[in-house]
């Protein structure tokens, strides 16, 4: 084929999911409910951390930053998911498609870095308790958070920029949002080199952060096992269990979709797996970080008492 006279594609079509009848209504209602609960849960954590001085620790500061990130992360893809469930195959301007692709991966990589920072925070709190508050000062916290956002949005420029410069002959994206793989499949040219670049970038970032997290938790396990009291060991592990759960969900599904073998992503399974880290993880994070968390429960009680005192 001759692509010399190729015209820039102005609009893509998001295939999304196409349930019908009762299943469609249930999918729309369930998606909308989970989305609203996700927004409410993450906003709840942000407000609670700001309102209660008892949660003014580095750990809860990073959790509130993660919740802030999740608000944007889930809002990048769920609106187009809802639109495809409601209207079926949905057009999206090419410019909006590439913006969505870039913002989504920027936030995803930022979360990847942030999870590494949160593991570092737990390592310092457990393995360097005497120096923890000196090392993890407010200024250091802000620098670490700022660094994760800068690193995430910078790293996403490479795969997103390469994808945006490709010539496109096809229009239908086999997904509910503009993701790298499904969009690149529509190109008029061979994209194997581009695919290798984005797998290398995303794979390297994910792998480096995961290795860092595993290394830090290896140090944590060694330090905790040296504690003489079983209660102390249980308390130390309990502060890490929520983070480990989130890390498993996020990295597990991301590796399958972006680094795993193509067979796993075949026949539309990729977009089903993508629901885990684009939709379910942001929904579960507030539950994971607050369920059976005594400090959060006590903070809620204190905030309620403050509200009652103001109203009386």
Tab-separated table of C-alpha atoms in Angstrom:
chain	number	residue	atom	x	y	z
A	1	UNK	CA	0.000	0.000	0.000
A	2	UNK	CA	1.111	3.542	-0.715
A	3	UNK	CA	0.790	5.792	2.331
A	4	UNK	CA	2.291	8.888	0.752
A	5	UNK	CA	-1.111	10.491	0.322
A	6	UNK	CA	-2.393	9.353	3.699
A	7	UNK	CA	-4.867	11.746	5.355
A	8	UNK	CA	-4.668	12.238	9.127
A	9	UNK	CA	-7.448	10.403	10.949
A	10	UNK	CA	-9.666	13.004	12.579
A	11	UNK	CA	-11.779	10.636	14.662
A	12	UNK	CA	-11.378	7.237	16.270
A	13	UNK	CA	-14.176	4.895	17.329
A	14	UNK	CA	-14.091	3.313	20.795
A	15	UNK	CA	-15.557	-0.191	20.557
A	16	UNK	CA	-15.850	-0.618	24.327
A	17	UNK	CA	-18.128	-3.283	25.769
A	18	UNK	CA	-21.426	-4.016	24.028
A	19	UNK	CA	-23.842	-5.675	26.467
A	20	UNK	CA	-27.517	-5.605	25.540
A	21	UNK	CA	-30.878	-5.573	27.309
A	22	UNK	CA	-30.887	-6.108	31.065
A	23	UNK	CA	-27.153	-6.778	31.128
A	24	UNK	CA	-26.515	-3.343	29.622
A	25	UNK	CA	-28.630	-1.599	32.274
A	26	UNK	CA	-26.909	-3.536	35.055
A	27	UNK	CA	-23.457	-2.728	33.619
A	28	UNK	CA	-24.241	0.995	33.401
A	29	UNK	CA	-25.771	1.122	36.876
A	30	UNK	CA	-22.948	-0.911	38.441
A	31	UNK	CA	-20.221	1.121	36.734
A	32	UNK	CA	-21.824	4.416	37.752
A	33	UNK	CA	-22.272	3.291	41.364
A	34	UNK	CA	-18.685	2.049	41.667
A	35	UNK	CA	-17.379	5.242	40.050
A	36	UNK	CA	-19.300	7.479	42.474
A	37	UNK	CA	-18.243	5.339	45.441
A	38	UNK	CA	-14.630	5.554	44.227
A	39	UNK	CA	-14.803	9.334	44.111
A	40	UNK	CA	-16.495	9.482	47.519
A	41	UNK	CA	-14.058	7.034	49.146
A	42	UNK	CA	-10.923	8.772	47.912
A	43	UNK	CA	-12.300	12.226	48.763
A	44	UNK	CA	-13.149	10.896	52.227
A	45	UNK	CA	-9.507	9.890	52.811
A	46	UNK	CA	-8.191	13.244	51.579
A	47	UNK	CA	-10.565	15.250	53.777
A	48	UNK	CA	-10.010	13.008	56.815
A	49	UNK	CA	-6.211	13.282	56.630
A	50	UNK	CA	-6.479	17.068	56.347
A	51	UNK	CA	-9.097	17.399	59.104
A	52	UNK	CA	-7.554	15.189	61.800
A	53	UNK	CA	-4.167	15.966	63.325
A	54	UNK	CA	-3.826	12.355	64.451
A	55	UNK	CA	-3.288	11.368	60.821
A	56	UNK	CA	-0.642	14.023	60.147
A	57	UNK	CA	2.075	11.430	59.581
A	58	UNK	CA	4.077	10.765	56.392
A	59	UNK	CA	2.263	7.468	55.810
A	60	UNK	CA	-1.178	9.086	55.731
A	61	UNK	CA	0.107	12.034	53.729
A	62	UNK	CA	1.254	9.623	51.003
A	63	UNK	CA	-2.051	7.739	51.212
A	64	UNK	CA	-3.940	11.021	50.709
A	65	UNK	CA	-1.738	11.818	47.700
A	66	UNK	CA	-2.500	8.360	46.301
A	67	UNK	CA	-6.224	9.045	46.772
A	68	UNK	CA	-5.874	12.378	44.978
A	69	UNK	CA	-4.114	10.614	42.113
A	70	UNK	CA	-6.802	7.925	41.979
A	71	UNK	CA	-9.520	10.581	41.571
A	72	UNK	CA	-7.900	11.698	38.321
A	73	UNK	CA	-6.815	8.217	37.276
A	74	UNK	CA	-10.301	6.711	37.400
A	75	UNK	CA	-11.859	9.844	35.875
A	76	UNK	CA	-9.597	9.525	32.836
A	77	UNK	CA	-11.188	6.284	31.618
A	78	UNK	CA	-14.567	5.715	33.312
A	79	UNK	CA	-16.448	8.481	31.419
A	80	UNK	CA	-15.605	6.837	28.072
A	81	UNK	CA	-16.426	3.422	29.576
A	82	UNK	CA	-19.860	4.708	30.603
A	83	UNK	CA	-20.385	6.321	27.190
A	84	UNK	CA	-19.642	3.103	25.315
A	85	UNK	CA	-21.921	1.133	27.641
A	86	UNK	CA	-24.702	3.657	27.070
A	87	UNK	CA	-24.269	4.446	23.366
A	88	UNK	CA	-22.275	1.509	22.022
A	89	UNK	CA	-19.419	2.281	19.644
A	90	UNK	CA	-18.481	5.888	20.420
A	91	UNK	CA	-16.504	8.411	18.320
A	92	UNK	CA	-13.640	10.311	19.957
A	93	UNK	CA	-11.573	13.066	18.277
A	94	UNK	CA	-8.006	11.966	17.605
A	95	UNK	CA	-6.615	14.862	19.672
A	96	UNK	CA	-8.783	13.884	22.664
A	97	UNK	CA	-7.741	10.253	22.179
A	98	UNK	CA	-4.036	11.047	22.379
A	99	UNK	CA	-4.552	13.386	25.345
A	100	UNK	CA	-6.423	10.611	27.158
A	101	UNK	CA	-3.645	8.147	26.292
A	102	UNK	CA	-0.940	10.483	27.604
A	103	UNK	CA	-2.742	11.505	30.812
A	104	UNK	CA	-3.707	7.911	31.602
A	105	UNK	CA	-0.157	6.607	31.287
A	106	UNK	CA	1.287	9.641	33.063
A	107	UNK	CA	-0.946	8.996	36.067
A	108	UNK	CA	-0.234	5.263	35.910
A	109	UNK	CA	3.527	5.801	35.967
A	110	UNK	CA	3.152	8.400	38.716
A	111	UNK	CA	1.288	5.832	40.814
A	112	UNK	CA	4.029	3.318	40.106
A	113	UNK	CA	6.651	5.714	41.494
A	114	UNK	CA	4.396	6.710	44.401
A	115	UNK	CA	3.971	3.099	45.492
A	116	UNK	CA	7.770	2.877	45.622
A	117	UNK	CA	7.932	6.014	47.775
A	118	UNK	CA	5.299	4.567	50.111
A	119	UNK	CA	7.376	1.396	50.488
A	120	UNK	CA	10.411	3.554	51.324
A	121	UNK	CA	8.347	5.350	53.959
A	122	UNK	CA	7.387	2.049	55.604
A	123	UNK	CA	11.014	0.864	55.479
A	124	UNK	CA	12.278	3.991	57.239
A	125	UNK	CA	9.461	3.883	59.825
A	126	UNK	CA	10.177	0.261	60.767
A	127	UNK	CA	13.929	-0.082	60.168
A	128	UNK	CA	15.042	3.451	61.148
A	129	UNK	CA	12.473	4.486	63.782
A	130	UNK	CA	14.796	6.808	65.718
A	131	UNK	CA	15.710	8.839	62.647
A	132	UNK	CA	12.397	8.443	60.796
A	133	UNK	CA	10.846	11.853	61.515
A	134	UNK	CA	14.141	13.644	60.871
A	135	UNK	CA	14.667	11.903	57.509
A	136	UNK	CA	11.028	12.021	56.410
A	137	UNK	CA	10.462	15.724	57.096
A	138	UNK	CA	7.617	17.656	55.491
A	139	UNK	CA	9.989	19.140	52.940
A	140	UNK	CA	11.276	15.685	51.993
A	141	UNK	CA	7.710	14.390	51.669
A	142	UNK	CA	6.780	17.215	49.288
A	143	UNK	CA	9.935	16.690	47.227
A	144	UNK	CA	9.307	12.961	46.946
A	145	UNK	CA	5.703	13.508	45.866
A	146	UNK	CA	6.687	16.229	43.406
A	147	UNK	CA	9.378	13.939	42.012
A	148	UNK	CA	6.878	11.135	41.388
A	149	UNK	CA	4.577	13.448	39.399
A	150	UNK	CA	7.418	14.935	37.346
A	151	UNK	CA	8.902	11.488	36.656
A	152	UNK	CA	5.542	9.967	35.730
A	153	UNK	CA	4.460	12.729	33.341
A	154	UNK	CA	7.934	12.890	31.778
A	155	UNK	CA	8.252	9.136	31.182
A	156	UNK	CA	4.847	8.941	29.469
A	157	UNK	CA	5.964	11.470	26.846
A	158	UNK	CA	8.035	8.832	25.030
A	159	UNK	CA	5.400	6.132	24.282
A	160	UNK	CA	2.562	8.665	23.916
A	161	UNK	CA	4.595	10.895	21.600
A	162	UNK	CA	5.639	7.980	19.375
A	163	UNK	CA	2.042	6.775	19.148
A	164	UNK	CA	0.671	10.215	18.290
A	165	UNK	CA	3.072	10.615	15.340
A	166	UNK	CA	2.032	7.376	13.597
A	167	UNK	CA	-0.117	7.462	10.425
A	168	UNK	CA	-3.479	5.739	10.921
A	169	UNK	CA	-5.609	3.907	8.333
A	170	UNK	CA	-8.150	2.283	10.659
A	171	UNK	CA	-10.449	3.951	13.156
A	172	UNK	CA	-11.973	1.402	15.545
A	173	UNK	CA	-10.109	1.069	18.857
A	174	UNK	CA	-10.813	-2.351	20.401
A	175	UNK	CA	-11.029	-0.894	23.904
A	176	UNK	CA	-13.171	1.402	26.064
A	177	UNK	CA	-10.450	4.078	26.164
A	178	UNK	CA	-7.415	5.049	24.092
A	179	UNK	CA	-4.603	2.782	25.239
A	180	UNK	CA	-1.221	2.291	23.581
A	181	UNK	CA	-1.639	-1.241	22.218
A	182	UNK	CA	-5.168	-0.966	20.776
A	183	UNK	CA	-4.415	2.439	19.180
A	184	UNK	CA	-1.117	1.318	17.636
A	185	UNK	CA	-2.895	-1.615	15.961
A	186	UNK	CA	-4.719	0.925	13.763
A	187	UNK	CA	-1.525	2.333	12.225
A	188	UNK	CA	-0.761	2.030	8.504
A	189	UNK	CA	2.854	1.049	9.148
A	190	UNK	CA	4.705	-1.646	11.033
A	191	UNK	CA	4.695	-0.679	14.723
A	192	UNK	CA	6.881	-3.472	16.097
A	193	UNK	CA	9.701	-1.021	16.889
A	194	UNK	CA	7.279	1.364	18.604
A	195	UNK	CA	5.831	-1.528	20.601
A	196	UNK	CA	9.302	-2.566	21.732
A	197	UNK	CA	10.037	0.995	22.867
A	198	UNK	CA	6.869	1.364	24.926
A	199	UNK	CA	7.231	-2.121	26.425
A	200	UNK	CA	10.836	-1.249	27.328
A	201	UNK	CA	9.861	2.083	28.920
A	202	UNK	CA	6.820	0.818	30.822
A	203	UNK	CA	8.464	-2.522	31.637
A	204	UNK	CA	11.654	-0.882	32.914
A	205	UNK	CA	9.773	1.600	35.118
A	206	UNK	CA	7.486	-1.085	36.525
A	207	UNK	CA	10.320	-3.557	37.049
A	208	UNK	CA	12.661	-1.056	38.724
A	209	UNK	CA	9.956	0.132	41.100
A	210	UNK	CA	8.822	-3.415	41.856
A	211	UNK	CA	12.408	-4.523	42.569
A	212	UNK	CA	12.829	-1.489	44.843
A	213	UNK	CA	9.601	-2.332	46.691
A	214	UNK	CA	10.552	-6.002	47.078
A	215	UNK	CA	14.021	-5.040	48.315
A	216	UNK	CA	12.596	-2.617	50.867
A	217	UNK	CA	10.095	-5.195	52.100
A	218	UNK	CA	12.898	-7.730	52.361
A	219	UNK	CA	14.604	-5.319	54.764
A	220	UNK	CA	11.327	-4.795	56.618
A	221	UNK	CA	10.798	-8.546	57.086
A	222	UNK	CA	14.327	-8.940	58.474
A	223	UNK	CA	13.820	-6.059	60.912
A	224	UNK	CA	10.376	-7.251	62.053
A	225	UNK	CA	11.529	-10.827	62.664
A	226	UNK	CA	14.163	-9.479	65.070
A	227	UNK	CA	11.458	-7.944	67.290
A	228	UNK	CA	11.037	-9.896	70.525
A	229	UNK	CA	7.317	-9.264	71.004
A	230	UNK	CA	4.739	-11.050	68.842
A	231	UNK	CA	2.405	-8.071	69.269
A	232	UNK	CA	5.091	-5.725	67.945
A	233	UNK	CA	5.677	-7.969	64.940
A	234	UNK	CA	1.953	-8.128	64.203
A	235	UNK	CA	1.598	-4.347	64.470
A	236	UNK	CA	4.569	-3.752	62.159
A	237	UNK	CA	3.254	-6.163	59.528
A	238	UNK	CA	-0.263	-4.702	59.763
A	239	UNK	CA	1.015	-1.263	58.711
A	240	UNK	CA	2.387	-2.835	55.510
A	241	UNK	CA	-0.392	-5.273	54.584
A	242	UNK	CA	-2.596	-2.661	52.887
A	243	UNK	CA	0.267	-1.370	50.768
A	244	UNK	CA	1.297	-4.907	49.742
A	245	UNK	CA	-2.285	-5.648	48.614
A	246	UNK	CA	-2.432	-2.501	46.477
A	247	UNK	CA	1.016	-3.194	44.987
A	248	UNK	CA	-0.043	-6.744	44.044
A	249	UNK	CA	-3.224	-5.571	42.310
A	250	UNK	CA	-1.558	-2.708	40.467
A	251	UNK	CA	1.666	-4.342	39.293
A	252	UNK	CA	0.117	-7.753	38.618
A	253	UNK	CA	-2.535	-6.493	36.221
A	254	UNK	CA	-0.217	-3.891	34.623
A	255	UNK	CA	2.460	-6.478	33.834
A	256	UNK	CA	-0.113	-8.809	32.286
A	257	UNK	CA	-1.507	-6.107	30.001
A	258	UNK	CA	1.668	-4.259	28.976
A	259	UNK	CA	4.519	-6.748	29.354
A	260	UNK	CA	2.854	-10.166	29.246
A	261	UNK	CA	2.581	-12.420	26.174
A	262	UNK	CA	0.136	-11.337	23.417
A	263	UNK	CA	-1.952	-14.501	23.900
A	264	UNK	CA	-3.119	-13.240	27.299
A	265	UNK	CA	-4.404	-10.029	25.716
A	266	UNK	CA	-6.138	-11.802	22.831
A	267	UNK	CA	-9.878	-11.927	22.186
A	268	UNK	CA	-10.682	-8.826	24.209
A	269	UNK	CA	-9.255	-10.177	27.457
A	270	UNK	CA	-6.882	-7.213	27.666
A	271	UNK	CA	-9.663	-4.722	28.296
A	272	UNK	CA	-11.187	-7.023	30.921
A	273	UNK	CA	-7.851	-7.229	32.752
A	274	UNK	CA	-7.482	-3.451	32.335
A	275	UNK	CA	-10.637	-3.012	34.429
A	276	UNK	CA	-8.663	-4.263	37.434
A	277	UNK	CA	-6.149	-1.417	37.530
A	278	UNK	CA	-8.184	1.331	35.824
A	279	UNK	CA	-11.433	0.787	37.703
A	280	UNK	CA	-11.372	-1.740	40.534
A	281	UNK	CA	-8.042	-0.769	42.149
A	282	UNK	CA	-9.030	2.913	42.620
A	283	UNK	CA	-12.324	1.657	44.074
A	284	UNK	CA	-10.669	-0.827	46.431
A	285	UNK	CA	-7.832	1.434	47.625
A	286	UNK	CA	-9.945	3.446	50.130
A	287	UNK	CA	-11.456	0.205	51.438
A	288	UNK	CA	-8.064	-1.499	51.726
A	289	UNK	CA	-6.488	1.448	53.544
A	290	UNK	CA	-9.375	2.073	55.943
A	291	UNK	CA	-10.846	-1.389	56.627
A	292	UNK	CA	-9.781	-2.652	60.060
A	293	UNK	CA	-7.560	0.403	60.470
A	294	UNK	CA	-7.898	1.519	64.084
A	295	UNK	CA	-6.182	4.872	63.505
A	296	UNK	CA	-8.631	5.795	60.750
A	297	UNK	CA	-11.614	4.706	62.841
A	298	UNK	CA	-10.415	6.797	65.776
A	299	UNK	CA	-9.854	9.743	63.440
A	300	UNK	CA	-13.415	9.432	62.120
A	301	UNK	CA	-14.735	9.504	65.692
A	302	UNK	CA	-12.706	12.616	66.497
A	303	UNK	CA	-13.886	14.422	63.368
A	304	UNK	CA	-17.522	13.524	64.116
A	305	UNK	CA	-17.106	14.862	67.654
A	306	UNK	CA	-15.669	18.110	66.253
A	307	UNK	CA	-18.613	18.464	63.891
A	308	UNK	CA	-21.097	17.825	66.718
A	309	UNK	CA	-19.319	20.406	68.892
A	310	UNK	CA	-19.561	23.001	66.138
A	311	UNK	CA	-23.262	22.319	65.568
A	312	UNK	CA	-24.155	22.547	69.278
